């Protein structure tokens, strides 16, 4: 009675349950209902679409992608009357073939612009015409195929004031015009203002919030704000992030996590990798917990192709998979987070 045989049976049942839990916890990220309920994506590069390990992983883990560089003016609008849609088209076709959605990034930025735009000496009127043509042509080309646009990227300085860019020549309200133009070109697309460093409290976070509140009051068709979340191990606490997201809910504005990565000093040790995993977990958890966050995008997924080592010497190891596409603690943390009901 209740002897060895029964204990063995109980042991076998527990082992099977354990195995199912472990295997269940390892499914690709995009297969979780929680991921399916959101835009769960990553930045992708057209010149890597010929790498089968890259493409297989991209399509297996994510239900959305954002072209990393292919929509920036130096690629897509290399001369005033020339558009080069090829690289972005390749990514948009890939997305369609793998049932993924696309975020377009960005329509206006002060970096990766061609010389003809930066050095053309255009006055405000000419610049407004150039901006109008660019937005109508690019958003029009992808109408119905790009579901979210970052209309403007990084328009604010670190003190929260409007950054001086070529587009500011149009006037201090150039963003109002840009959002209206994008909305006219694709009324169904959701339109965002994307910014870095506003996940944490401070003058920049407040300046951006204030500016977006006023845009909403003026009736500008802005749907959301992007928090880039390029982090290192000093990341916003879960509470700080939740507070920044919540105040946008109060003015009817969505928040998207648009470019998350967590750079580490290399070589990274186990403690740093654990802190990184926690940061990814918290970022996703804060988004999922908020009623106004439905988009979580990482800026790449394998350390093999991350932008960090080139831009931040001595740093790297920022992604959820290592250079051989092996899961890091960050991947397991995202997997666990998506598994939470
Ligand atoms: C980066 C790309 O990943 C690099 O390949 C490129 O050389 C430079 O730009 N914030 C942004 C992104 O908004 O567009 C940047 O992407 C990373 C920082």
mmCIF file of C-alpha atoms and ligand atoms in Angstrom:
data_model
loop_
_atom_site.group_PDB
_atom_site.id
_atom_site.type_symbol
_atom_site.label_atom_id
_atom_site.label_comp_id
_atom_site.label_asym_id
_atom_site.label_seq_id
_atom_site.Cartn_x
_atom_site.Cartn_y
_atom_site.Cartn_z
ATOM 1 C CA UNK A 1 0.000 0.000 0.000
ATOM 2 C CA UNK A 2 1.477 3.314 -1.020
ATOM 3 C CA UNK A 3 4.738 1.439 -1.445
ATOM 4 C CA UNK A 4 7.612 1.704 -3.845
ATOM 5 C CA UNK A 5 5.458 1.065 -6.922
ATOM 6 C CA UNK A 6 3.191 4.004 -6.236
ATOM 7 C CA UNK A 7 6.094 6.312 -5.451
ATOM 8 C CA UNK A 8 7.646 5.322 -8.752
ATOM 9 C CA UNK A 9 4.408 6.113 -10.590
ATOM 10 C CA UNK A 10 4.154 9.479 -8.845
ATOM 11 C CA UNK A 11 7.791 10.116 -9.730
ATOM 12 C CA UNK A 12 7.172 9.335 -13.395
ATOM 13 C CA UNK A 13 4.104 11.580 -13.526
ATOM 14 C CA UNK A 14 6.045 14.452 -11.935
ATOM 15 C CA UNK A 15 8.928 13.954 -14.363
ATOM 16 C CA UNK A 16 6.557 14.066 -17.347
ATOM 17 C CA UNK A 17 4.813 17.181 -16.013
ATOM 18 C CA UNK A 18 8.219 18.797 -15.476
ATOM 19 C CA UNK A 19 9.339 17.917 -18.990
ATOM 20 C CA UNK A 20 6.160 19.358 -20.498
ATOM 21 C CA UNK A 21 6.650 22.567 -18.509
ATOM 22 C CA UNK A 22 10.265 22.887 -19.599
ATOM 23 C CA UNK A 23 9.473 22.180 -23.244
ATOM 24 C CA UNK A 24 6.429 24.444 -23.088
ATOM 25 C CA UNK A 25 8.620 27.216 -21.717
ATOM 26 C CA UNK A 26 10.932 26.945 -24.698
ATOM 27 C CA UNK A 27 8.565 27.686 -27.513
ATOM 28 C CA UNK A 28 9.424 30.476 -29.947
ATOM 29 C CA UNK A 29 8.513 33.893 -28.581
ATOM 30 C CA UNK A 30 5.927 34.756 -31.226
ATOM 31 C CA UNK A 31 3.912 31.613 -30.462
ATOM 32 C CA UNK A 32 2.770 32.835 -27.067
ATOM 33 C CA UNK A 33 -0.741 34.273 -27.052
ATOM 34 C CA UNK A 34 0.717 37.286 -25.217
ATOM 35 C CA UNK A 35 3.046 37.971 -28.160
ATOM 36 C CA UNK A 36 0.259 37.364 -30.645
ATOM 37 C CA UNK A 37 -1.799 40.038 -28.919
ATOM 38 C CA UNK A 38 0.849 42.652 -29.644
ATOM 39 C CA UNK A 39 3.354 43.858 -32.221
ATOM 40 C CA UNK A 40 6.251 41.742 -30.979
ATOM 41 C CA UNK A 41 9.101 42.633 -33.270
ATOM 42 C CA UNK A 42 12.731 43.364 -33.961
ATOM 43 C CA UNK A 43 14.860 45.519 -36.233
ATOM 44 C CA UNK A 44 15.971 43.656 -39.367
ATOM 45 C CA UNK A 45 18.413 44.389 -42.178
ATOM 46 C CA UNK A 46 17.798 43.715 -45.860
ATOM 47 C CA UNK A 47 21.434 42.827 -46.540
ATOM 48 C CA UNK A 48 21.126 39.892 -44.122
ATOM 49 C CA UNK A 49 18.135 38.292 -45.828
ATOM 50 C CA UNK A 50 20.545 36.004 -47.672
ATOM 51 C CA UNK A 51 21.685 34.446 -44.366
ATOM 52 C CA UNK A 52 19.376 31.478 -43.710
ATOM 53 C CA UNK A 53 20.110 31.236 -39.974
ATOM 54 C CA UNK A 54 19.260 34.922 -39.639
ATOM 55 C CA UNK A 55 16.002 34.695 -41.606
ATOM 56 C CA UNK A 56 14.858 31.466 -39.962
ATOM 57 C CA UNK A 57 15.347 32.932 -36.505
ATOM 58 C CA UNK A 58 13.723 36.246 -37.453
ATOM 59 C CA UNK A 59 10.583 34.579 -38.794
ATOM 60 C CA UNK A 60 10.414 31.994 -36.020
ATOM 61 C CA UNK A 61 10.627 34.375 -33.049
ATOM 62 C CA UNK A 62 8.891 37.619 -34.106
ATOM 63 C CA UNK A 63 5.544 38.671 -35.540
ATOM 64 C CA UNK A 64 6.800 42.097 -36.587
ATOM 65 C CA UNK A 65 9.880 43.767 -37.997
ATOM 66 C CA UNK A 66 11.219 47.231 -38.510
ATOM 67 C CA UNK A 67 13.770 48.037 -41.217
ATOM 68 C CA UNK A 68 16.935 49.113 -39.361
ATOM 69 C CA UNK A 69 18.235 51.507 -42.026
ATOM 70 C CA UNK A 70 16.333 50.935 -45.248
ATOM 71 C CA UNK A 71 13.738 53.699 -44.765
ATOM 72 C CA UNK A 72 16.260 56.366 -43.788
ATOM 73 C CA UNK A 73 16.702 59.157 -46.330
ATOM 74 C CA UNK A 74 20.285 58.261 -47.310
ATOM 75 C CA UNK A 75 18.973 54.913 -48.555
ATOM 76 C CA UNK A 76 15.428 55.545 -49.717
ATOM 77 C CA UNK A 77 15.746 59.123 -51.029
ATOM 78 C CA UNK A 78 19.360 59.443 -52.245
ATOM 79 C CA UNK A 79 18.727 62.357 -54.631
ATOM 80 C CA UNK A 80 15.934 64.909 -54.632
ATOM 81 C CA UNK A 81 13.990 63.217 -57.409
ATOM 82 C CA UNK A 82 15.170 59.650 -56.812
ATOM 83 C CA UNK A 83 13.623 57.077 -54.539
ATOM 84 C CA UNK A 84 15.239 53.708 -53.855
ATOM 85 C CA UNK A 85 12.574 51.402 -52.468
ATOM 86 C CA UNK A 86 14.383 48.120 -53.180
ATOM 87 C CA UNK A 87 15.951 47.359 -49.761
ATOM 88 C CA UNK A 88 12.837 48.285 -47.756
ATOM 89 C CA UNK A 89 10.607 46.457 -50.255
ATOM 90 C CA UNK A 90 12.664 43.296 -49.650
ATOM 91 C CA UNK A 91 11.974 43.500 -45.908
ATOM 92 C CA UNK A 92 8.298 44.318 -46.390
ATOM 93 C CA UNK A 93 7.936 41.307 -48.734
ATOM 94 C CA UNK A 94 9.759 39.082 -46.259
ATOM 95 C CA UNK A 95 7.381 40.239 -43.532
ATOM 96 C CA UNK A 96 4.345 39.523 -45.656
ATOM 97 C CA UNK A 97 5.628 36.050 -46.566
ATOM 98 C CA UNK A 98 6.053 35.214 -42.880
ATOM 99 C CA UNK A 99 2.879 36.784 -41.561
ATOM 100 C CA UNK A 100 4.721 39.613 -39.839
ATOM 101 C CA UNK A 101 3.700 43.261 -39.491
ATOM 102 C CA UNK A 102 6.005 46.196 -40.256
ATOM 103 C CA UNK A 103 6.877 49.408 -38.351
ATOM 104 C CA UNK A 104 8.342 52.137 -40.520
ATOM 105 C CA UNK A 105 11.291 53.995 -39.024
ATOM 106 C CA UNK A 106 11.678 57.010 -39.462
ATOM 107 C CA UNK A 107 10.103 59.586 -41.794
ATOM 108 C CA UNK A 108 12.147 62.494 -40.382
ATOM 109 C CA UNK A 109 15.455 62.351 -38.505
ATOM 110 C CA UNK A 110 18.585 64.496 -38.262
ATOM 111 C CA UNK A 111 20.929 61.549 -38.960
ATOM 112 C CA UNK A 112 21.584 59.326 -41.979
ATOM 113 C CA UNK A 113 20.419 62.079 -44.301
ATOM 114 C CA UNK A 114 21.911 62.566 -47.777
ATOM 115 C CA UNK A 115 24.099 65.593 -48.505
ATOM 116 C CA UNK A 116 21.541 67.057 -50.918
ATOM 117 C CA UNK A 117 19.104 67.465 -48.005
ATOM 118 C CA UNK A 118 21.519 68.607 -45.306
ATOM 119 C CA UNK A 119 23.577 70.962 -47.457
ATOM 120 C CA UNK A 120 21.054 72.129 -50.034
ATOM 121 C CA UNK A 121 20.534 75.560 -48.429
ATOM 122 C CA UNK A 122 16.736 75.217 -48.668
ATOM 123 C CA UNK A 123 14.574 77.846 -47.021
ATOM 124 C CA UNK A 124 11.489 76.992 -44.962
ATOM 125 C CA UNK A 125 9.085 76.879 -47.901
ATOM 126 C CA UNK A 126 11.346 74.706 -50.025
ATOM 127 C CA UNK A 127 11.986 72.405 -47.084
ATOM 128 C CA UNK A 128 8.282 72.043 -46.394
ATOM 129 C CA UNK A 129 7.717 71.014 -50.023
ATOM 130 C CA UNK A 130 10.552 68.504 -49.786
ATOM 131 C CA UNK A 131 9.122 67.062 -46.572
ATOM 132 C CA UNK A 132 5.627 66.874 -48.094
ATOM 133 C CA UNK A 133 6.887 65.059 -51.195
ATOM 134 C CA UNK A 134 8.940 62.603 -49.123
ATOM 135 C CA UNK A 135 6.117 61.723 -46.748
ATOM 136 C CA UNK A 136 3.461 61.424 -49.453
ATOM 137 C CA UNK A 137 5.715 59.273 -51.636
ATOM 138 C CA UNK A 138 7.130 56.958 -48.970
ATOM 139 C CA UNK A 139 3.987 56.500 -46.859
ATOM 140 C CA UNK A 140 1.945 56.244 -50.057
ATOM 141 C CA UNK A 141 4.241 53.534 -51.433
ATOM 142 C CA UNK A 142 3.701 51.416 -48.305
ATOM 143 C CA UNK A 143 0.060 52.315 -47.715
ATOM 144 C CA UNK A 144 -1.680 49.319 -46.138
ATOM 145 C CA UNK A 145 1.624 47.441 -45.719
ATOM 146 C CA UNK A 146 3.280 49.441 -42.943
ATOM 147 C CA UNK A 147 1.003 49.550 -39.909
ATOM 148 C CA UNK A 148 2.960 51.992 -37.730
ATOM 149 C CA UNK A 149 5.252 54.891 -38.628
ATOM 150 C CA UNK A 150 7.714 56.794 -36.512
ATOM 151 C CA UNK A 151 6.934 60.112 -38.171
ATOM 152 C CA UNK A 152 9.800 61.836 -36.434
ATOM 153 C CA UNK A 153 12.783 60.328 -34.652
ATOM 154 C CA UNK A 154 14.653 61.993 -31.771
ATOM 155 C CA UNK A 155 13.305 65.548 -32.306
ATOM 156 C CA UNK A 156 14.185 66.699 -28.778
ATOM 157 C CA UNK A 157 17.473 67.694 -27.133
ATOM 158 C CA UNK A 158 18.445 66.301 -23.740
ATOM 159 C CA UNK A 159 17.023 69.352 -21.937
ATOM 160 C CA UNK A 160 13.607 68.681 -23.446
ATOM 161 C CA UNK A 161 13.638 71.529 -25.969
ATOM 162 C CA UNK A 162 13.118 71.067 -29.691
ATOM 163 C CA UNK A 163 16.339 70.071 -31.420
ATOM 164 C CA UNK A 164 17.601 72.282 -34.222
ATOM 165 C CA UNK A 165 17.418 70.265 -37.455
ATOM 166 C CA UNK A 166 16.974 70.982 -41.143
ATOM 167 C CA UNK A 167 13.256 70.392 -40.703
ATOM 168 C CA UNK A 168 12.908 73.034 -37.995
ATOM 169 C CA UNK A 169 13.438 75.652 -40.710
ATOM 170 C CA UNK A 170 9.838 74.905 -41.658
ATOM 171 C CA UNK A 171 8.770 76.343 -38.317
ATOM 172 C CA UNK A 172 8.489 75.302 -34.690
ATOM 173 C CA UNK A 173 5.379 73.297 -35.534
ATOM 174 C CA UNK A 174 6.886 71.304 -38.394
ATOM 175 C CA UNK A 175 5.893 68.078 -36.651
ATOM 176 C CA UNK A 176 2.197 69.024 -36.746
ATOM 177 C CA UNK A 177 2.484 69.270 -40.530
ATOM 178 C CA UNK A 178 4.426 66.015 -40.812
ATOM 179 C CA UNK A 179 1.838 64.039 -38.847
ATOM 180 C CA UNK A 180 -0.999 65.519 -40.911
ATOM 181 C CA UNK A 181 0.808 64.631 -44.154
ATOM 182 C CA UNK A 182 1.475 61.052 -43.004
ATOM 183 C CA UNK A 183 -2.131 60.653 -41.912
ATOM 184 C CA UNK A 184 -3.363 61.870 -45.288
ATOM 185 C CA UNK A 185 -1.084 59.390 -47.081
ATOM 186 C CA UNK A 186 -2.273 56.389 -45.030
ATOM 187 C CA UNK A 187 -5.187 57.100 -42.692
ATOM 188 C CA UNK A 188 -5.044 53.572 -41.260
ATOM 189 C CA UNK A 189 -1.410 53.701 -40.125
ATOM 190 C CA UNK A 190 -0.663 54.481 -36.491
ATOM 191 C CA UNK A 191 1.651 57.466 -36.137
ATOM 192 C CA UNK A 192 4.334 57.829 -33.462
ATOM 193 C CA UNK A 193 6.903 60.316 -32.243
ATOM 194 C CA UNK A 194 9.994 58.266 -31.324
ATOM 195 C CA UNK A 195 12.538 59.425 -28.743
ATOM 196 C CA UNK A 196 15.452 58.139 -26.715
ATOM 197 C CA UNK A 197 16.084 58.523 -23.007
ATOM 198 C CA UNK A 198 12.486 59.283 -22.025
ATOM 199 C CA UNK A 199 11.964 56.023 -20.161
ATOM 200 C CA UNK A 200 13.378 57.646 -17.050
ATOM 201 C CA UNK A 201 12.097 60.770 -15.276
ATOM 202 C CA UNK A 202 13.839 64.052 -16.073
ATOM 203 C CA UNK A 203 13.638 67.250 -18.145
ATOM 204 C CA UNK A 204 13.643 65.414 -21.454
ATOM 205 C CA UNK A 205 10.832 63.036 -20.449
ATOM 206 C CA UNK A 206 8.820 66.022 -19.213
ATOM 207 C CA UNK A 207 9.535 68.183 -22.269
ATOM 208 C CA UNK A 208 8.420 65.447 -24.648
ATOM 209 C CA UNK A 209 5.297 64.717 -22.618
ATOM 210 C CA UNK A 210 4.398 68.394 -22.567
ATOM 211 C CA UNK A 211 4.938 68.775 -26.328
ATOM 212 C CA UNK A 212 2.857 65.689 -27.144
ATOM 213 C CA UNK A 213 0.061 66.836 -24.811
ATOM 214 C CA UNK A 214 -0.075 70.111 -26.713
ATOM 215 C CA UNK A 215 -0.037 68.361 -30.081
ATOM 216 C CA UNK A 216 -3.025 66.295 -28.937
ATOM 217 C CA UNK A 217 -4.808 69.454 -27.808
ATOM 218 C CA UNK A 218 -4.208 70.989 -31.242
ATOM 219 C CA UNK A 219 -5.785 67.936 -32.858
ATOM 220 C CA UNK A 220 -2.576 66.604 -34.455
ATOM 221 C CA UNK A 221 -3.147 62.983 -35.587
ATOM 222 C CA UNK A 222 -0.549 61.439 -33.280
ATOM 223 C CA UNK A 223 -1.343 57.978 -31.918
ATOM 224 C CA UNK A 224 1.676 57.243 -29.819
ATOM 225 C CA UNK A 225 5.110 57.874 -28.463
ATOM 226 C CA UNK A 226 8.047 55.500 -28.932
ATOM 227 C CA UNK A 227 10.399 54.795 -26.042
ATOM 228 C CA UNK A 228 13.578 53.580 -27.722
ATOM 229 C CA UNK A 229 14.979 51.852 -24.604
ATOM 230 C CA UNK A 230 18.601 51.642 -25.669
ATOM 231 C CA UNK A 231 19.730 50.654 -22.201
ATOM 232 C CA UNK A 232 22.724 49.412 -20.323
ATOM 233 C CA UNK A 233 22.554 47.702 -16.949
ATOM 234 C CA UNK A 234 21.427 51.044 -15.505
ATOM 235 C CA UNK A 235 17.847 50.737 -16.667
ATOM 236 C CA UNK A 236 14.685 52.402 -15.451
ATOM 237 C CA UNK A 237 13.099 50.546 -12.590
ATOM 238 C CA UNK A 238 9.877 48.769 -13.457
ATOM 239 C CA UNK A 239 8.016 51.454 -11.442
ATOM 240 C CA UNK A 240 9.699 54.360 -13.267
ATOM 241 C CA UNK A 241 8.868 52.846 -16.602
ATOM 242 C CA UNK A 242 5.280 52.133 -15.565
ATOM 243 C CA UNK A 243 4.870 55.763 -14.443
ATOM 244 C CA UNK A 244 6.205 57.143 -17.734
ATOM 245 C CA UNK A 245 3.855 54.877 -19.710
ATOM 246 C CA UNK A 246 0.840 55.622 -17.492
ATOM 247 C CA UNK A 247 0.890 59.371 -17.929
ATOM 248 C CA UNK A 248 0.526 58.945 -21.684
ATOM 249 C CA UNK A 249 -2.554 56.788 -21.084
ATOM 250 C CA UNK A 250 -4.076 59.754 -19.301
ATOM 251 C CA UNK A 251 -3.897 61.839 -22.506
ATOM 252 C CA UNK A 252 -5.017 59.023 -24.829
ATOM 253 C CA UNK A 253 -1.560 58.296 -26.278
ATOM 254 C CA UNK A 254 -0.083 54.839 -26.830
ATOM 255 C CA UNK A 255 3.458 53.948 -25.855
ATOM 256 C CA UNK A 256 5.576 51.606 -27.964
ATOM 257 C CA UNK A 257 8.910 50.148 -26.874
ATOM 258 C CA UNK A 258 10.674 50.620 -30.187
ATOM 259 C CA UNK A 259 14.393 49.797 -30.081
ATOM 260 C CA UNK A 260 15.226 47.896 -26.928
ATOM 261 C CA UNK A 261 18.731 46.592 -26.394
ATOM 262 C CA UNK A 262 20.862 46.333 -23.265
ATOM 263 C CA UNK A 263 24.552 46.891 -23.879
ATOM 264 C CA UNK A 264 27.197 45.413 -21.580
ATOM 265 C CA UNK A 265 30.908 45.920 -21.116
ATOM 266 C CA UNK A 266 32.555 43.039 -22.932
ATOM 267 C CA UNK A 267 33.334 40.349 -22.144
ATOM 268 C CA UNK A 268 30.160 40.157 -20.062
ATOM 269 C CA UNK A 269 30.094 38.013 -16.937
ATOM 270 C CA UNK A 270 27.180 36.001 -15.559
ATOM 271 C CA UNK A 271 26.109 38.799 -13.204
ATOM 272 C CA UNK A 272 25.852 41.297 -16.058
ATOM 273 C CA UNK A 273 23.949 38.821 -18.220
ATOM 274 C CA UNK A 274 21.498 38.250 -15.364
ATOM 275 C CA UNK A 275 20.979 42.009 -14.930
ATOM 276 C CA UNK A 276 20.434 42.273 -18.677
ATOM 277 C CA UNK A 277 17.842 39.494 -18.554
ATOM 278 C CA UNK A 278 16.046 41.344 -15.764
ATOM 279 C CA UNK A 279 16.036 44.560 -17.842
ATOM 280 C CA UNK A 280 14.455 42.842 -20.846
ATOM 281 C CA UNK A 281 11.943 41.130 -18.567
ATOM 282 C CA UNK A 282 10.975 44.395 -16.885
ATOM 283 C CA UNK A 283 10.687 46.276 -20.177
ATOM 284 C CA UNK A 284 8.303 43.716 -21.604
ATOM 285 C CA UNK A 285 6.408 43.347 -18.316
ATOM 286 C CA UNK A 286 5.846 47.115 -18.039
ATOM 287 C CA UNK A 287 4.488 47.223 -21.580
ATOM 288 C CA UNK A 288 2.223 44.232 -21.104
ATOM 289 C CA UNK A 289 0.878 45.573 -17.823
ATOM 290 C CA UNK A 290 -0.132 48.909 -19.370
ATOM 291 C CA UNK A 291 -3.440 49.256 -21.218
ATOM 292 C CA UNK A 292 -1.803 51.688 -23.704
ATOM 293 C CA UNK A 293 1.250 49.599 -24.732
ATOM 294 C CA UNK A 294 0.824 47.056 -27.534
ATOM 295 C CA UNK A 295 4.237 47.187 -29.210
ATOM 296 C CA UNK A 296 7.557 45.744 -28.060
ATOM 297 C CA UNK A 297 10.483 45.862 -30.482
ATOM 298 C CA UNK A 298 14.136 44.984 -29.877
ATOM 299 C CA UNK A 299 16.915 46.567 -31.942
ATOM 300 C CA UNK A 300 18.061 43.239 -33.410
ATOM 301 C CA UNK A 301 18.207 39.791 -31.841
ATOM 302 C CA UNK A 302 21.665 38.262 -32.308
ATOM 303 C CA UNK A 303 24.967 39.649 -31.034
ATOM 304 C CA UNK A 304 26.378 38.654 -34.412
ATOM 305 C CA UNK A 305 24.848 41.720 -36.060
ATOM 306 C CA UNK A 306 24.213 44.219 -33.247
ATOM 307 C CA UNK A 307 25.089 47.872 -33.933
ATOM 308 C CA UNK A 308 26.486 48.351 -30.397
ATOM 309 C CA UNK A 309 30.167 47.295 -30.718
ATOM 310 C CA UNK A 310 30.713 49.717 -33.600
ATOM 311 C CA UNK A 311 29.011 52.681 -31.935
ATOM 312 C CA UNK A 312 30.048 52.077 -28.306
ATOM 313 C CA UNK A 313 33.618 50.745 -28.256
ATOM 314 C CA UNK A 314 34.168 48.266 -25.420
ATOM 315 C CA UNK A 315 30.458 47.477 -25.210
ATOM 316 C CA UNK A 316 28.466 44.704 -26.808
ATOM 317 C CA UNK A 317 26.621 41.511 -25.952
ATOM 318 C CA UNK A 318 23.398 43.530 -26.066
ATOM 319 C CA UNK A 319 20.967 41.094 -27.628
ATOM 320 C CA UNK A 320 18.941 38.079 -26.480
ATOM 321 C CA UNK A 321 20.885 35.553 -28.590
ATOM 322 C CA UNK A 322 24.652 35.268 -28.759
ATOM 323 C CA UNK A 323 26.759 35.310 -31.936
ATOM 324 C CA UNK A 324 25.931 31.640 -32.589
ATOM 325 C CA UNK A 325 22.207 32.258 -32.041
ATOM 326 C CA UNK A 326 22.289 30.435 -28.692
ATOM 327 C CA UNK A 327 19.746 31.612 -26.103
ATOM 328 C CA UNK A 328 21.123 33.954 -23.454
ATOM 329 C CA UNK A 329 19.432 34.553 -20.082
ATOM 330 C CA UNK A 330 17.677 37.529 -21.732
ATOM 331 C CA UNK A 331 15.966 35.219 -24.213
ATOM 332 C CA UNK A 332 14.845 32.890 -21.440
ATOM 333 C CA UNK A 333 13.567 35.899 -19.472
ATOM 334 C CA UNK A 334 11.451 37.131 -22.413
ATOM 335 C CA UNK A 335 10.183 33.597 -22.872
ATOM 336 C CA UNK A 336 9.209 33.398 -19.185
ATOM 337 C CA UNK A 337 7.571 36.827 -19.286
ATOM 338 C CA UNK A 338 5.417 35.928 -22.288
ATOM 339 C CA UNK A 339 4.418 32.728 -20.493
ATOM 340 C CA UNK A 340 2.902 34.723 -17.615
ATOM 341 C CA UNK A 341 -0.816 34.804 -18.205
HETATM 342 C C1 LIG B 1 21.329 52.467 -36.135
HETATM 343 C C2 LIG B 1 21.490 51.231 -37.015
HETATM 344 O O1 LIG B 1 21.215 50.068 -36.279
HETATM 345 C C3 LIG B 1 22.893 51.177 -37.579
HETATM 346 O O2 LIG B 1 23.019 50.081 -38.499
HETATM 347 C C4 LIG B 1 23.217 52.478 -38.277
HETATM 348 O O3 LIG B 1 24.558 52.450 -38.738
HETATM 349 C C5 LIG B 1 23.026 53.642 -37.328
HETATM 350 O O4 LIG B 1 21.702 53.618 -36.845
HETATM 351 N N1 LIG B 1 18.584 55.044 -32.675
HETATM 352 C C6 LIG B 1 17.835 54.934 -33.813
HETATM 353 C C7 LIG B 1 18.217 53.933 -34.852
HETATM 354 O O5 LIG B 1 16.787 55.575 -33.917
HETATM 355 O O6 LIG B 1 17.796 54.351 -36.128
HETATM 356 C C8 LIG B 1 19.691 53.645 -34.839
HETATM 357 O O7 LIG B 1 19.982 52.603 -35.768
HETATM 358 C C9 LIG B 1 20.117 53.295 -33.435
HETATM 359 C C10 LIG B 1 19.872 54.437 -32.493
#
